[in-house]
XYZ file of C-alpha atoms in Angstrom:
732
model
C -64.477 -20.252 34.622
C -67.998 -21.499 35.126
C -66.880 -23.802 37.953
C -65.160 -21.025 39.724
C -68.404 -18.944 39.433
C -70.404 -21.758 41.098
C -67.886 -22.292 43.777
C -68.010 -18.567 44.516
C -71.848 -18.562 44.410
C -71.980 -21.606 46.790
C -69.569 -19.911 49.189
C -71.733 -16.824 49.330
C -74.881 -18.921 49.901
C -73.204 -21.049 52.612
C -74.497 -20.461 56.130
C -72.537 -18.353 58.580
C -71.449 -21.434 60.580
C -69.793 -23.079 57.560
C -66.636 -24.877 58.261
C -63.285 -24.007 56.603
C -62.635 -27.622 55.635
C -64.825 -30.329 54.176
C -66.199 -32.968 56.448
C -64.361 -36.097 56.987
C -66.821 -38.328 54.794
C -66.649 -35.867 51.827
C -62.756 -35.719 51.936
C -62.540 -39.464 51.968
C -64.981 -39.934 49.058
C -63.612 -36.697 47.318
C -67.097 -35.156 46.874
C -68.125 -31.572 46.957
C -69.097 -30.611 50.662
C -71.378 -27.691 51.560
C -69.384 -27.403 54.789
C -72.586 -27.161 56.791
C -73.093 -28.836 60.110
C -74.257 -31.402 58.926
C -73.444 -30.922 55.245
C -75.795 -31.541 52.362
C -74.226 -34.788 51.316
C -74.337 -36.402 54.691
C -77.879 -35.148 55.208
C -79.002 -36.725 51.876
C -77.559 -40.165 52.633
C -78.307 -39.816 56.425
C -74.735 -40.324 57.462
C -72.929 -38.829 60.437
C -71.131 -35.695 59.540
C -67.911 -34.885 61.434
C -65.127 -32.412 61.003
C -61.497 -32.536 62.094
C -61.106 -30.788 65.304
C -58.717 -28.006 64.856
C -55.759 -27.759 62.363
C -52.807 -29.850 62.128
C -49.822 -28.577 64.200
C -46.806 -28.044 61.833
C -43.600 -29.336 63.173
C -41.353 -26.567 64.499
C -38.555 -25.959 62.021
C -35.084 -25.969 63.628
C -32.119 -24.054 62.320
C -29.275 -26.232 61.141
C -26.279 -25.551 63.277
C -22.732 -27.089 63.253
C -22.562 -28.610 66.726
C -19.453 -29.277 68.589
C -19.909 -33.098 68.159
C -20.044 -32.630 64.345
C -16.967 -30.539 64.333
C -15.147 -33.347 66.302
C -16.158 -35.920 63.770
C -14.956 -33.868 60.809
C -11.611 -33.309 62.639
C -11.394 -37.035 63.140
C -12.045 -37.823 59.471
C -9.535 -35.361 58.335
C -6.834 -36.882 60.563
C -7.652 -40.323 59.250
C -7.342 -39.127 55.743
C -3.942 -37.506 56.559
C -2.791 -40.896 57.910
C -4.122 -42.716 54.842
C -2.304 -40.276 52.497
C 0.999 -40.811 54.394
C 0.565 -44.574 54.128
C -0.115 -44.361 50.309
C 2.830 -42.089 49.846
C 5.042 -44.600 51.659
C 3.852 -47.478 49.718
C 4.451 -45.725 46.479
C 7.960 -44.993 47.468
C 8.512 -48.593 48.368
C 7.102 -49.764 45.001
C 9.371 -47.300 43.268
C 12.319 -48.842 45.036
C 11.136 -52.379 44.077
C 10.784 -51.488 40.464
C 14.355 -49.867 40.418
C 15.748 -52.958 42.028
C 14.121 -55.312 39.601
C 15.394 -53.287 36.519
C 19.008 -53.280 37.622
C 21.369 -55.438 35.579
C 22.392 -58.733 37.129
C 26.010 -59.143 38.153
C 28.526 -61.251 36.269
C 28.374 -64.817 37.438
C 32.041 -65.399 36.638
C 32.919 -62.976 39.398
C 30.352 -63.400 42.188
C 29.865 -60.660 44.572
C 31.071 -61.110 48.134
C 29.290 -58.140 49.558
C 27.137 -59.515 52.426
C 27.022 -56.364 54.473
C 23.784 -55.813 56.449
C 23.414 -52.394 54.926
C 22.942 -53.825 51.501
C 19.774 -52.683 49.559
C 16.674 -54.552 50.551
C 13.538 -55.024 48.454
C 10.418 -54.679 50.691
C 7.347 -56.666 50.037
C 4.138 -54.940 49.260
C 1.769 -54.775 52.094
C 4.394 -56.024 54.568
C 5.610 -54.137 57.633
C 9.190 -55.407 57.357
C 11.454 -55.591 54.413
C 13.397 -58.671 53.299
C 17.221 -58.496 52.929
C 17.960 -60.265 49.667
C 21.444 -60.960 50.786
C 20.475 -62.543 54.133
C 19.834 -66.191 55.017
C 16.075 -65.736 55.665
C 13.893 -68.384 54.156
C 12.119 -67.745 50.910
C 8.681 -66.135 51.184
C 5.545 -68.118 50.084
C 5.448 -66.789 46.635
C 8.657 -68.512 45.744
C 7.233 -72.023 46.284
C 9.077 -74.981 44.954
C 11.558 -73.564 42.505
C 13.185 -76.406 40.869
C 16.418 -75.449 39.109
C 18.014 -74.541 42.276
C 17.659 -78.009 43.408
C 18.920 -79.209 40.169
C 22.061 -77.273 40.538
C 22.352 -78.520 44.148
C 22.184 -82.065 43.067
C 24.902 -81.666 40.347
C 27.201 -79.875 42.785
C 26.592 -82.586 45.345
C 27.296 -85.299 42.799
C 30.577 -83.599 41.896
C 31.524 -83.124 45.492
C 31.035 -86.836 46.126
C 33.290 -87.664 43.233
C 35.982 -85.345 44.651
C 35.610 -86.644 48.211
C 35.751 -90.238 47.058
C 39.020 -89.644 45.026
C 42.089 -90.773 46.775
C 44.333 -88.302 44.955
C 44.720 -85.124 47.092
C 45.700 -83.284 43.797
C 42.185 -83.732 42.538
C 40.564 -82.470 45.637
C 42.927 -79.528 45.923
C 42.483 -78.310 42.430
C 38.619 -78.800 42.501
C 38.145 -77.068 45.807
C 37.968 -73.585 44.094
C 35.761 -74.991 41.386
C 33.287 -76.360 43.968
C 33.289 -73.046 45.902
C 32.648 -70.984 42.686
C 29.751 -73.481 41.765
C 28.235 -73.137 45.238
C 28.654 -69.282 45.032
C 26.824 -69.291 41.819
C 23.955 -71.378 43.334
C 23.832 -69.050 46.295
C 23.842 -65.947 44.214
C 21.097 -67.117 41.924
C 19.002 -68.005 45.075
C 19.576 -64.560 46.391
C 18.273 -62.778 43.214
C 14.973 -64.707 43.444
C 14.101 -63.172 46.829
C 12.782 -59.914 45.353
C 8.997 -59.481 44.955
C 9.553 -57.180 42.048
C 11.082 -60.028 40.077
C 7.835 -61.908 40.061
C 6.056 -59.453 37.749
C 8.788 -56.870 36.821
C 6.628 -55.286 34.121
C 3.666 -54.493 36.357
C 2.649 -50.808 36.188
C 2.772 -48.628 39.200
C -0.773 -47.402 39.540
C -1.198 -43.657 40.328
C -2.970 -42.424 43.322
C -6.773 -42.472 43.053
C -6.608 -44.837 40.028
C -7.487 -48.527 39.768
C -7.317 -51.286 37.188
C -10.071 -49.983 35.142
C -7.817 -47.050 34.053
C -5.286 -49.247 32.421
C -4.568 -48.296 28.701
C -6.132 -50.379 25.941
C -4.685 -51.094 22.424
C -6.412 -49.415 19.557
C -9.414 -51.285 18.288
C -8.385 -51.077 14.654
C -5.178 -52.969 15.491
C -7.002 -55.528 17.416
C -9.369 -56.145 14.602
C -6.501 -56.442 12.107
C -4.928 -59.228 14.154
C -8.237 -60.930 14.519
C -8.739 -60.853 10.876
C -5.258 -62.236 10.355
C -6.133 -64.978 12.862
C -9.151 -65.978 10.894
C -7.371 -65.980 7.529
C -4.106 -67.471 8.602
C -4.412 -70.878 10.428
C -0.824 -70.691 11.660
C -1.790 -67.768 13.845
C -4.282 -69.944 15.722
C -1.950 -72.932 15.648
C -0.530 -72.336 19.129
C -2.241 -69.186 20.318
C -4.534 -69.984 23.225
C -5.108 -73.694 23.762
C -7.730 -73.068 26.522
C -10.195 -71.929 23.810
C -11.522 -74.218 21.279
C -12.067 -71.507 18.642
C -11.608 -67.725 18.080
C -15.287 -66.976 18.825
C -15.005 -67.895 22.462
C -12.192 -65.358 22.968
C -14.035 -62.724 20.823
C -16.878 -63.140 23.371
C -14.733 -62.039 26.262
C -13.259 -59.082 24.053
C -16.765 -57.796 23.412
C -17.608 -57.950 27.137
C -14.355 -56.031 27.900
C -15.233 -53.207 25.349
C -18.921 -53.051 26.345
C -20.257 -50.246 28.556
C -19.453 -50.646 32.238
C -16.270 -51.554 34.145
C -14.774 -54.842 33.381
C -13.957 -57.443 35.984
C -10.337 -58.467 36.812
C -10.977 -61.867 35.477
C -12.135 -60.356 32.095
C -9.002 -58.219 32.030
C -6.665 -61.190 32.576
C -8.405 -63.237 29.882
C -8.422 -60.411 27.294
C -4.881 -58.935 28.083
C -3.405 -62.431 27.986
C -5.079 -63.350 24.790
C -4.223 -60.079 23.102
C -0.561 -60.402 24.238
C -0.235 -63.829 22.600
C -2.251 -62.649 19.550
C 0.151 -59.698 18.893
C 3.124 -61.901 19.500
C 1.944 -64.479 16.963
C 1.000 -61.836 14.370
C 4.339 -59.960 14.893
C 6.281 -63.121 14.108
C 4.303 -63.676 10.817
C 4.278 -60.212 9.229
C 7.127 -59.098 6.980
C 6.769 -55.300 7.209
C 9.324 -53.948 9.706
C 7.017 -51.077 10.850
C 4.038 -53.304 11.404
C 6.138 -55.862 13.222
C 7.417 -53.162 15.563
C 3.896 -51.797 16.030
C 2.570 -55.246 16.932
C 5.338 -55.768 19.357
C 4.657 -52.431 21.112
C 1.040 -53.503 21.570
C 2.044 -56.865 22.826
C 4.266 -55.177 25.465
C 1.348 -52.901 26.411
C -0.914 -55.969 27.006
C 1.878 -57.720 28.813
C 2.351 -54.775 31.226
C -1.376 -54.609 31.784
C -1.627 -58.273 32.398
C 1.193 -58.330 35.034
C -0.430 -55.382 36.759
C -3.710 -57.144 37.045
C -2.049 -60.315 38.259
C 0.008 -58.391 40.919
C -3.241 -56.852 42.304
C -5.775 -59.437 41.780
C -8.026 -60.606 44.644
C -8.439 -64.389 45.089
C -11.718 -64.220 47.039
C -13.679 -64.693 43.859
C -16.639 -67.121 43.417
C -15.959 -70.132 41.293
C -17.184 -69.585 37.653
C -15.961 -70.176 34.154
C -14.338 -66.739 34.013
C -12.189 -67.692 36.995
C -11.081 -71.021 35.398
C -10.104 -69.308 32.166
C -8.253 -66.456 33.898
C -6.242 -68.727 36.270
C -5.405 -71.196 33.535
C -4.137 -68.509 31.182
C -2.191 -66.774 34.074
C -0.503 -70.141 34.785
C 0.315 -70.552 31.022
C 1.823 -67.005 30.975
C 3.899 -67.573 34.191
C 5.232 -70.856 32.581
C 6.415 -68.926 29.462
C 8.242 -66.434 31.549
C 9.670 -69.158 33.824
C 7.808 -68.270 37.063
C 7.166 -71.865 38.084
C 5.846 -71.063 41.672
C 3.338 -68.507 40.446
C 2.218 -70.887 37.660
C 1.596 -73.533 40.277
C -0.435 -71.211 42.453
C -2.670 -70.104 39.490
C -3.133 -73.635 38.088
C -4.018 -74.968 41.532
C -6.775 -72.280 41.712
C -8.058 -73.225 38.264
C -8.179 -76.874 39.047
C -10.079 -76.268 42.361
C -12.640 -74.022 40.537
C -13.116 -76.507 37.746
C -13.726 -79.363 40.080
C -16.198 -77.125 42.086
C -18.082 -76.521 38.901
C -18.118 -80.081 38.028
C -16.178 -79.932 34.766
C -14.552 -83.330 35.413
C -17.789 -85.116 35.754
C -19.815 -86.415 32.969
C -23.074 -85.641 34.877
C -23.322 -81.844 34.960
C -24.456 -79.995 38.082
C -27.151 -78.260 35.851
C -28.607 -78.716 32.463
C -26.303 -77.261 29.690
C -26.207 -77.365 25.986
C -23.842 -79.653 24.026
C -21.835 -76.569 22.995
C -21.358 -75.495 26.594
C -20.481 -79.111 27.574
C -17.853 -79.344 24.756
C -16.436 -76.034 25.839
C -16.076 -76.954 29.604
C -14.630 -80.474 28.546
C -11.800 -78.803 26.494
C -11.050 -76.290 29.163
C -10.778 -79.066 31.898
C -8.351 -81.088 29.767
C -6.381 -77.979 29.099
C -5.849 -77.192 32.866
C -5.426 -80.954 33.498
C -2.428 -80.959 31.076
C -0.838 -77.835 32.570
C -1.306 -79.051 36.119
C 0.261 -82.527 35.485
C 3.182 -80.818 33.758
C 3.874 -78.559 36.781
C 3.228 -81.210 39.310
C 5.934 -83.441 37.722
C 8.148 -80.377 37.241
C 8.216 -79.486 40.937
C 8.068 -83.132 42.230
C 4.614 -82.980 43.819
C 1.586 -85.182 43.542
C -1.158 -84.049 41.233
C -4.281 -82.279 42.583
C -6.388 -84.056 39.974
C -6.845 -87.889 40.326
C -7.757 -89.933 37.361
C -10.143 -91.931 39.379
C -12.459 -88.826 39.759
C -12.600 -87.930 36.042
C -15.599 -89.344 34.191
C -15.698 -87.174 31.078
C -14.091 -88.609 27.978
C -10.829 -87.246 26.685
C -10.813 -84.981 23.699
C -10.681 -86.878 20.477
C -8.281 -86.142 17.688
C -9.513 -84.029 14.747
C -9.195 -85.502 11.353
C -9.036 -82.113 9.654
C -5.787 -80.412 9.112
C -6.895 -76.913 10.129
C -4.679 -76.394 13.113
C -1.904 -78.421 14.613
C -3.201 -77.954 18.129
C -6.530 -79.710 17.584
C -4.654 -82.688 16.184
C -1.989 -82.955 18.837
C -4.013 -81.966 21.846
C -5.265 -85.573 22.614
C -1.585 -86.667 22.669
C -0.864 -83.872 25.230
C -3.677 -85.364 27.386
C -2.112 -88.809 27.312
C 1.432 -87.451 28.121
C -0.077 -85.675 31.094
C -1.617 -88.864 32.218
C 1.767 -90.628 32.051
C 3.393 -87.805 33.927
C 0.890 -88.233 36.765
C 1.534 -92.033 36.821
C 5.343 -91.517 36.537
C 5.387 -89.701 39.919
C 2.776 -91.818 41.607
C 4.287 -95.220 40.513
C 8.004 -94.584 40.281
C 9.082 -91.412 42.426
C 6.563 -90.879 45.135
C 7.511 -92.038 48.766
C 4.705 -94.663 48.656
C 5.929 -96.243 45.344
C 9.536 -96.402 46.655
C 8.400 -98.723 49.509
C 7.273 -101.346 46.799
C 9.387 -103.966 45.454
C 11.979 -103.142 42.729
C 10.565 -105.602 40.287
C 7.161 -103.825 40.306
C 8.633 -100.452 39.759
C 10.805 -101.734 36.980
C 7.906 -103.397 35.330
C 5.827 -100.297 35.640
C 8.640 -98.152 34.242
C 8.905 -100.272 31.125
C 5.141 -99.944 30.696
C 5.355 -96.134 30.914
C 8.201 -96.149 28.425
C 6.193 -98.155 25.925
C 3.321 -95.755 26.175
C 5.644 -92.788 25.622
C 7.151 -94.342 22.576
C 3.701 -95.032 21.225
C 2.729 -91.365 21.741
C 5.865 -90.287 19.956
C 4.976 -92.555 16.994
C 1.390 -90.953 16.909
C 2.831 -87.438 16.881
C 5.328 -88.317 14.126
C 2.294 -89.608 11.994
C 0.425 -86.454 12.752
C 3.403 -84.314 11.676
C 3.707 -86.341 8.449
C -0.034 -85.937 7.710
C 0.084 -82.261 8.272
C 3.185 -81.771 6.082
C 1.479 -83.525 3.217
C -1.751 -81.615 3.705
C -0.082 -78.150 3.761
C 2.254 -78.847 0.799
C 4.117 -75.702 -0.128
C 2.293 -73.603 2.548
C 4.360 -74.794 5.437
C 4.087 -73.133 8.864
C 6.224 -70.149 9.376
C 8.048 -68.588 12.428
C 8.066 -70.367 15.802
C 4.957 -72.476 14.830
C 7.163 -74.432 12.471
C 9.080 -75.950 15.350
C 6.319 -76.800 17.816
C 6.428 -80.485 17.134
C 10.170 -80.503 17.759
C 9.584 -79.050 21.132
C 7.088 -81.852 21.776
C 9.636 -84.501 20.872
C 12.216 -82.865 23.202
C 9.681 -82.953 26.062
C 8.730 -86.503 25.374
C 12.418 -87.577 25.313
C 13.100 -85.841 28.538
C 10.122 -87.578 30.174
C 11.360 -90.920 28.802
C 14.750 -90.134 30.353
C 13.149 -89.667 33.734
C 11.368 -93.051 33.319
C 14.555 -94.901 32.497
C 16.390 -93.131 35.401
C 14.286 -95.192 37.810
C 15.576 -98.561 36.369
C 18.558 -100.048 38.027
C 21.463 -100.532 35.662
C 22.940 -103.975 34.938
C 26.546 -102.940 34.888
C 28.247 -102.979 38.446
C 29.434 -99.739 39.805
C 27.051 -97.662 37.645
C 24.103 -95.476 38.654
C 22.680 -94.813 35.259
C 21.520 -97.452 32.727
C 22.428 -97.584 29.176
C 18.874 -96.996 28.082
C 18.607 -93.738 30.150
C 21.983 -92.524 28.663
C 20.871 -93.265 25.087
C 17.608 -91.325 25.622
C 19.305 -88.498 27.369
C 21.695 -88.002 24.505
C 18.881 -88.062 21.993
C 17.033 -85.501 24.092
C 20.033 -83.155 24.276
C 20.811 -83.559 20.597
C 17.158 -82.743 19.644
C 17.183 -79.776 22.045
C 20.333 -78.458 20.558
C 18.941 -78.613 17.014
C 15.658 -77.126 17.901
C 17.208 -74.039 19.627
C 19.563 -73.480 16.774
C 16.593 -73.546 14.253
C 14.731 -71.226 16.539
C 17.490 -68.719 16.424
C 17.451 -68.874 12.625
C 13.587 -68.825 12.243
C 12.701 -66.146 14.739
C 15.317 -63.534 15.355
C 14.286 -60.920 17.759
C 10.798 -62.462 18.081
C 8.946 -62.198 21.262
C 6.748 -65.182 20.169
C 9.929 -67.288 19.768
C 11.084 -66.235 23.236
C 7.825 -67.621 24.786
C 8.195 -70.901 22.915
C 11.879 -71.200 23.991
C 11.005 -70.620 27.682
C 8.243 -73.191 27.388
C 10.615 -75.809 26.141
C 13.426 -74.908 28.576
C 11.046 -75.091 31.463
C 10.258 -78.704 30.824
C 12.992 -80.328 28.693
C 16.700 -80.012 29.503
C 17.094 -80.565 33.248
C 16.850 -84.325 33.474
C 18.937 -85.130 30.388
C 21.582 -82.500 31.259
C 22.119 -83.605 34.890
C 21.992 -87.290 33.842
C 24.847 -86.821 31.355
C 26.700 -84.557 33.743
C 26.610 -87.079 36.520
C 27.644 -89.878 33.947
C 30.657 -87.876 33.012
C 31.770 -87.391 36.671
C 31.157 -91.026 37.560
C 32.973 -92.618 34.706
C 35.347 -89.800 33.659
C 34.306 -90.377 30.027
C 34.664 -87.088 28.027
C 32.526 -88.158 25.092
C 29.211 -86.958 26.576
C 30.685 -83.530 27.187
C 29.973 -82.845 23.516
C 26.306 -83.008 24.128
C 26.603 -80.628 27.087
C 28.670 -78.270 25.008
C 26.259 -78.351 22.111
C 23.294 -77.583 24.374
C 25.174 -74.520 25.856
C 26.164 -73.387 22.353
C 22.531 -73.617 21.191
C 21.290 -71.724 24.338
C 23.998 -69.123 23.516
C 22.617 -68.666 19.977
C 19.201 -68.087 21.404
C 20.374 -65.487 23.957
C 21.289 -63.187 21.053
C 17.804 -63.603 19.386
C 15.244 -63.246 22.238
C 14.414 -60.430 24.581
C 13.688 -62.574 27.593
C 16.270 -63.112 30.333
C 15.324 -66.670 31.193
C 17.693 -68.361 28.481
C 20.558 -66.279 29.996
C 19.868 -67.560 33.377
C 19.913 -71.195 32.107
C 23.088 -70.454 30.233
C 24.887 -69.296 33.206
C 24.041 -72.321 35.232
C 24.687 -74.840 32.550
C 28.030 -73.321 31.629
C 29.132 -73.432 35.259
C 28.294 -77.155 35.481
C 30.024 -77.847 32.108
C 33.202 -75.937 33.334
C 33.220 -77.850 36.600
C 32.968 -81.234 34.683
C 35.855 -80.130 32.417
C 38.017 -79.096 35.289
C 37.288 -82.371 37.111
C 38.183 -84.467 34.191
C 41.488 -82.459 33.642
C 42.430 -82.800 37.338
C 41.516 -86.516 37.279
C 43.615 -87.132 34.118
C 46.707 -85.327 35.694
C 46.367 -87.267 38.870
C 46.147 -90.682 36.916
C 49.174 -89.775 34.839
C 51.182 -88.881 37.968
C 50.129 -91.979 39.937
C 50.396 -94.320 36.835
C 46.808 -95.402 37.067
C 44.995 -96.562 34.007
C 41.571 -97.362 35.445
C 39.023 -95.083 36.923
C 37.066 -96.150 40.019
C 33.451 -95.096 41.084
C 33.411 -91.784 42.748
C 31.764 -93.408 45.901
C 34.119 -96.422 46.061
C 36.161 -95.100 48.948
C 33.435 -93.255 51.052
C 32.889 -96.185 53.413
C 32.649 -99.874 53.227
C 28.817 -99.964 53.158
C 28.535 -97.452 50.282
C 31.365 -99.254 48.430
C 29.447 -102.464 48.599
C 26.305 -100.765 47.229
C 28.321 -99.191 44.425
C 29.667 -102.472 43.265
C 26.152 -103.844 43.301
C 25.090 -101.153 40.761
C 23.115 -99.054 43.094
C 25.467 -96.201 43.383
C 22.991 -93.402 42.761
C 24.192 -90.252 44.459
C 23.620 -90.778 48.220
C 21.233 -88.500 49.985
C 23.644 -87.519 52.743
C 26.616 -85.503 51.532
C 29.739 -87.306 52.698
C 32.579 -85.571 54.508
C 35.853 -85.348 52.648
C 38.481 -87.782 53.911
C 41.507 -86.257 55.557
C 44.295 -85.838 52.979
C 47.980 -86.344 53.634
C 48.763 -82.765 53.715
C 47.249 -80.763 56.647
C 46.094 -77.674 54.754
C 42.930 -79.042 53.340
C 40.921 -80.113 56.320
C 38.848 -76.875 56.295
C 37.522 -77.388 52.750
C 34.313 -79.432 53.704
C 33.035 -76.905 56.193
C 33.432 -74.108 53.627
C 31.549 -76.064 51.012
C 28.917 -77.897 52.784
C 27.334 -76.341 55.945
C 26.834 -78.540 58.912
C 23.102 -77.564 58.982
C 22.765 -78.931 55.441
C 24.235 -82.299 56.465
C 22.042 -82.668 59.426
C 18.861 -81.672 57.613
C 19.597 -84.116 54.784
C 20.308 -86.878 57.140
C 17.069 -86.351 58.856
C 15.248 -86.317 55.571
C 17.032 -89.391 54.543
C 15.670 -91.244 57.567
C 12.230 -89.763 57.689
C 11.263 -89.012 54.065
C 10.895 -92.506 52.698
C 10.505 -94.674 55.804
C 12.497 -97.401 57.362
C 11.085 -100.088 55.046
C 12.649 -98.752 51.971
C 15.437 -100.753 50.314
C 18.820 -99.044 49.520
C 18.209 -98.838 45.784
C 14.760 -97.176 46.383
C 16.214 -94.852 48.981
C 18.959 -93.811 46.642
C 16.510 -93.276 43.737
C 14.192 -91.233 46.027
C 17.195 -89.132 47.128
C 18.151 -88.550 43.534
C 14.650 -87.505 42.607
C 14.277 -85.205 45.766
C 17.780 -83.577 45.074
C 16.907 -83.341 41.399
C 13.853 -81.180 42.139
C 15.507 -79.314 44.854
C 18.241 -78.420 42.348
C 15.906 -76.656 39.856
C 14.988 -73.928 42.349
C 17.539 -71.477 41.174
C 16.179 -70.054 37.898
C 12.520 -70.384 38.142
C 11.508 -67.089 39.711
C 14.449 -64.874 38.679
């Protein structure tokens, strides 16, 4: 009030030529100006007094108008949006078609379909401009990779075909022609069904328009906390849960990050959804209440669908960090459990590359880290090391991890009996090291160029190491049984060590398979046959116990798939080829028991992988039985009492090799000899295409080199065909 009065009074006392604005000096110093010329302040300090000349020119305001250029831009944007909407609509319709195709029931293998019309339904690939005809002869797309069981079946069929072609009795060839054609039709039909992209992750959700992975449903937190509490109180839940994590706290850390404010990353979603899927599976197999069991299984299926959705849409242009290593390793483990070998190999290769980039394999860290962090990264590296070595041997490739580059010490065995995983994990690492050496020293093209004596010596060394590991696992099992007392493991966890034994026996069979037999005219040694029989017997017993312990358990289904992926192929085909080679029916009992045990599991698990294995093994078994019956009738008719080698009459050179004991199935498929009757000469072309013969002849010459001896070449051919034969069921 007083200040306003003083300003008014000063304005009245101001001279007539007073300026409207304060002088420049007073405005800069923010002091009161008398607005004279000069002003009182400038006069007192004897400073120059100046005023701004004229007023500031205000910019002229323009009226906002929608110009023709702006209207053109809006029209262009609207047209692009219309095109984008049309593309999204077309993509959604294609995804609907893929999901419908993947959910259709598979045809009966006993009556293979002969419909090869070009108008057959095709399953288009996501993001591709052209669709792939699943019934055509186009090559497999990249995601199929090295699928092994197809090659396994191809090798067995080739072995049987060689036996038929080498038999002098036309009755045997005539009766087995239809069997061979049926077997090849089964192989071809199984290969066709693996050409659909929807079969890779059939449970992936179809995301609606304008939504992303952040909108995926999440299980109720009270149910998650209930399972986490069960995992803390029941050691059997953690026994075989997530072997990438050392303890439950490491997984809980990612769960908290997932539930925190803000959008989760794709890697966090993979880790959490995979962990919750396995957690609900383990808890559902241990609870006794039917309603709670059903509820846990529903939550497990929810997490499984979310996991496959994220895996189907994940971007691989992600920087290397611990989250990426965890996510890719867990994705590979999940794909192994659902028998998607090619996808598992792709994920584990990414995990290995990221782990090596971060220096997890080196004893000298790239940056200072705590002892707890170093222990965590060491455990994680050895986990992906074990999975990668398993898959590398499974598909017949060299490992991406070289033992010479690893400087960190292996994980040491735990003396406590808290979880079976911590006690047996060091033996898994040793088995993984042996699996890498097995390929490098016995079956790689470079090893086949070495002398037979060096390979045999190395094979016996690896066999001794495997037997030593099996003794260690037996001692660990005995110690755990004594420590647990009456509180023995329940559900699928009770048979984990049996699966380990089956896998070890299968690996030992592959080692002995590389040793040349002493008996002339034989391709398989007695040691190999003995171990193969033990592996098949142990597998049959384990699967029967699984069917009793875990009926309708999704956790049991995962463990069964894990064992079927690794175990039965080598022993089964070894005994199959021995039956065809010697016409001894005693080993058919092991094959039949294996088929019966898988049949018992088919009724107890919800996964389709055991059914696929059952179809193939049953077809091979039926072919072997039919061959022995035809061979027996032929021998009775001709009065023969002795059985010759299947390759004895192929040509003089092969016959000589067979009598020397190197009669492993040749790499090149032989043409059938012309029988006396003239109605059979078309059979070879209907069974083995000419392109197959030409490609295998080229591979036989160029794969192993000219300096490889016949025994090594035959061994390499067997190993190559063996892994080509397993391509049938991996990605179905």
